[in-house]
Amino acid sequence: EDLYNGTSKKLSLSRNVLCSKCKGKGSKSGASMKCAGCQGPGMKVSIRHLGPSMIQQMQHPCNECKGTGETINDKDRCPQCKGEKVVQEKKVLEVHVEKGMQNSQKITFPGEADEAPDTVTGDIVFVLQQKEHPKF
């Protein structure tokens, strides 16, 4: 019915945005250090001996830097984002379903997805799905 007549719905969402205080750096000074645990790549390799001449090598994110490859001095951490570089923002998007839109048609909100340092912000895409109507 909403596809045939058109409608407008408000959707509330929570997304990550770059911290406005530190501009996504995570620290007051903008400086960060290479992680001492992984030496920068954000990953650690662990080797396990399974038996004679058999080993298992596993790669996993570094638990000291959470896979980022860098650490921020506690005293230099941004007070707003606490070194996370992003903060949560609540936003309400108004989705306009135009009269006569089709099943599987997409409604795109450019640049409204989560933000992260050194990345291009993606889009939020709504895909319309038609439900069975009791009368039609």
mmCIF file of C-alpha atoms in Angstrom:
data_model
loop_
_atom_site.group_PDB
_atom_site.id
_atom_site.type_symbol
_atom_site.label_atom_id
_atom_site.label_comp_id
_atom_site.label_asym_id
_atom_site.label_seq_id
_atom_site.Cartn_x
_atom_site.Cartn_y
_atom_site.Cartn_z
ATOM 1 C CA GLU A 1 0.000 0.000 0.000
ATOM 2 C CA ASP A 2 2.837 2.403 0.907
ATOM 3 C CA LEU A 3 4.563 1.662 -2.422
ATOM 4 C CA TYR A 4 1.389 2.454 -4.348
ATOM 5 C CA ASN A 5 0.390 5.614 -2.445
ATOM 6 C CA GLY A 6 3.815 6.794 -1.286
ATOM 7 C CA THR A 7 4.749 7.595 2.300
ATOM 8 C CA SER A 8 7.370 9.197 4.489
ATOM 9 C CA LYS A 9 8.937 7.453 7.493
ATOM 10 C CA LYS A 10 11.386 8.732 10.087
ATOM 11 C CA LEU A 11 14.098 6.282 11.116
ATOM 12 C CA SER A 12 16.336 6.871 14.110
ATOM 13 C CA LEU A 13 19.860 5.491 13.943
ATOM 14 C CA SER A 14 23.126 5.677 15.809
ATOM 15 C CA ARG A 15 26.360 6.064 13.865
ATOM 16 C CA ASN A 16 30.055 6.692 14.435
ATOM 17 C CA VAL A 17 31.374 10.121 13.446
ATOM 18 C CA LEU A 18 34.924 11.462 13.657
ATOM 19 C CA CYS A 19 35.551 13.186 16.979
ATOM 20 C CA SER A 20 35.221 16.950 16.489
ATOM 21 C CA LYS A 21 37.636 17.772 19.323
ATOM 22 C CA CYS A 22 40.673 15.788 18.061
ATOM 23 C CA LYS A 23 39.556 15.598 14.382
ATOM 24 C CA GLY A 24 39.777 11.787 14.442
ATOM 25 C CA LYS A 25 43.372 11.624 15.739
ATOM 26 C CA GLY A 26 42.494 10.223 19.184
ATOM 27 C CA SER A 27 44.944 12.459 21.031
ATOM 28 C CA LYS A 28 45.184 16.106 22.086
ATOM 29 C CA SER A 29 48.516 16.562 20.315
ATOM 30 C CA GLY A 30 47.591 14.487 17.252
ATOM 31 C CA ALA A 31 50.491 12.117 17.963
ATOM 32 C CA SER A 32 50.389 8.338 18.295
ATOM 33 C CA MET A 33 53.073 5.714 18.829
ATOM 34 C CA LYS A 34 53.686 2.429 17.048
ATOM 35 C CA CYS A 35 52.239 -0.400 19.135
ATOM 36 C CA ALA A 36 54.899 -2.176 21.208
ATOM 37 C CA GLY A 37 52.934 -5.441 21.125
ATOM 38 C CA CYS A 38 52.758 -5.941 17.337
ATOM 39 C CA GLN A 39 55.303 -3.343 16.109
ATOM 40 C CA GLY A 40 52.721 -1.648 13.866
ATOM 41 C CA PRO A 41 50.766 -4.048 11.634
ATOM 42 C CA GLY A 42 47.979 -4.551 14.198
ATOM 43 C CA MET A 43 48.266 -8.332 13.959
ATOM 44 C CA LYS A 44 50.145 -10.928 15.994
ATOM 45 C CA VAL A 45 51.254 -14.372 14.892
ATOM 46 C CA SER A 46 51.186 -17.218 17.373
ATOM 47 C CA ILE A 47 52.824 -20.578 16.736
ATOM 48 C CA ARG A 48 51.648 -23.762 18.430
ATOM 49 C CA HIS A 49 53.475 -27.091 18.328
ATOM 50 C CA LEU A 50 51.020 -29.892 17.555
ATOM 51 C CA GLY A 51 53.412 -32.808 17.517
ATOM 52 C CA PRO A 52 56.678 -33.989 16.019
ATOM 53 C CA SER A 53 57.479 -31.766 13.018
ATOM 54 C CA MET A 54 53.967 -30.245 13.037
ATOM 55 C CA ILE A 55 53.174 -26.661 13.938
ATOM 56 C CA GLN A 56 50.122 -24.455 13.646
ATOM 57 C CA GLN A 57 50.567 -20.772 12.845
ATOM 58 C CA MET A 58 47.667 -18.419 13.608
ATOM 59 C CA GLN A 59 47.266 -14.716 12.934
ATOM 60 C CA HIS A 60 44.984 -12.631 15.175
ATOM 61 C CA PRO A 61 44.410 -8.939 15.972
ATOM 62 C CA CYS A 62 46.771 -7.481 18.568
ATOM 63 C CA ASN A 63 45.003 -7.144 21.922
ATOM 64 C CA GLU A 64 47.138 -4.165 22.988
ATOM 65 C CA CYS A 65 46.156 -1.856 20.105
ATOM 66 C CA LYS A 66 42.911 -3.655 19.082
ATOM 67 C CA GLY A 67 44.290 -4.183 15.585
ATOM 68 C CA THR A 68 45.074 -0.526 14.824
ATOM 69 C CA GLY A 69 48.871 -0.819 15.009
ATOM 70 C CA GLU A 70 49.208 2.294 17.149
ATOM 71 C CA THR A 71 48.765 3.314 20.762
ATOM 72 C CA ILE A 72 48.025 6.673 22.351
ATOM 73 C CA ASN A 73 49.625 7.817 25.588
ATOM 74 C CA ASP A 74 47.043 7.850 28.425
ATOM 75 C CA LYS A 75 47.882 11.462 29.330
ATOM 76 C CA ASP A 76 47.496 12.591 25.695
ATOM 77 C CA ARG A 77 44.159 10.862 24.997
ATOM 78 C CA CYS A 78 41.359 13.062 23.730
ATOM 79 C CA PRO A 79 38.899 13.669 26.600
ATOM 80 C CA GLN A 80 35.889 13.574 24.269
ATOM 81 C CA CYS A 81 36.462 10.255 22.424
ATOM 82 C CA LYS A 82 38.930 8.743 24.955
ATOM 83 C CA GLY A 83 41.355 7.821 22.172
ATOM 84 C CA GLU A 84 38.747 5.957 20.085
ATOM 85 C CA LYS A 85 38.881 8.637 17.308
ATOM 86 C CA VAL A 86 35.106 8.420 16.795
ATOM 87 C CA VAL A 87 32.026 9.245 18.879
ATOM 88 C CA GLN A 88 28.437 7.973 18.658
ATOM 89 C CA GLU A 89 25.887 10.309 17.092
ATOM 90 C CA LYS A 90 22.133 9.824 17.013
ATOM 91 C CA LYS A 91 20.501 10.855 13.759
ATOM 92 C CA VAL A 92 16.992 10.738 12.311
ATOM 93 C CA LEU A 93 16.699 10.037 8.581
ATOM 94 C CA GLU A 94 13.475 10.812 6.756
ATOM 95 C CA VAL A 95 12.846 8.157 4.117
ATOM 96 C CA HIS A 96 10.527 9.342 1.338
ATOM 97 C CA VAL A 97 8.857 6.492 -0.549
ATOM 98 C CA GLU A 98 7.592 8.102 -3.753
ATOM 99 C CA LYS A 99 4.226 7.139 -5.200
ATOM 100 C CA GLY A 100 4.578 4.118 -7.504
ATOM 101 C CA MET A 101 8.039 2.957 -6.385
ATOM 102 C CA GLN A 102 8.802 -0.692 -7.146
ATOM 103 C CA ASN A 103 9.746 -3.705 -5.029
ATOM 104 C CA SER A 104 13.580 -3.925 -4.581
ATOM 105 C CA GLN A 105 14.032 -0.264 -5.545
ATOM 106 C CA LYS A 106 16.771 1.487 -3.557
ATOM 107 C CA ILE A 107 16.728 4.748 -1.608
ATOM 108 C CA THR A 108 20.262 6.026 -0.959
ATOM 109 C CA PHE A 109 21.572 8.496 1.616
ATOM 110 C CA PRO A 110 25.102 9.385 0.398
ATOM 111 C CA GLY A 111 27.812 9.766 3.044
ATOM 112 C CA GLU A 112 25.548 8.893 5.988
ATOM 113 C CA ALA A 113 27.224 5.607 7.053
ATOM 114 C CA ASP A 114 29.756 5.248 9.884
ATOM 115 C CA GLU A 115 32.831 7.457 9.652
ATOM 116 C CA ALA A 116 36.358 6.235 10.394
ATOM 117 C CA PRO A 117 39.793 7.886 10.173
ATOM 118 C CA ASP A 118 41.490 7.734 6.746
ATOM 119 C CA THR A 119 38.463 6.207 5.007
ATOM 120 C CA VAL A 120 35.772 7.466 2.665
ATOM 121 C CA THR A 121 32.385 7.475 4.372
ATOM 122 C CA GLY A 122 29.936 5.070 2.757
ATOM 123 C CA ASP A 123 26.264 5.420 1.940
ATOM 124 C CA ILE A 124 23.165 4.125 3.701
ATOM 125 C CA VAL A 125 20.964 2.230 1.240
ATOM 126 C CA PHE A 126 17.363 1.199 1.927
ATOM 127 C CA VAL A 127 15.978 -1.562 -0.309
ATOM 128 C CA LEU A 128 12.185 -1.532 -0.530
ATOM 129 C CA GLN A 129 10.478 -4.875 0.089
ATOM 130 C CA GLN A 130 6.863 -5.401 -0.810
ATOM 131 C CA LYS A 131 4.765 -7.350 1.700
ATOM 132 C CA GLU A 132 1.628 -9.338 0.947
ATOM 133 C CA HIS A 133 -1.482 -7.189 1.378
ATOM 134 C CA PRO A 134 -4.612 -8.848 2.841
ATOM 135 C CA LYS A 135 -6.939 -7.238 0.234
ATOM 136 C CA PHE A 136 -4.838 -7.035 -2.949
#
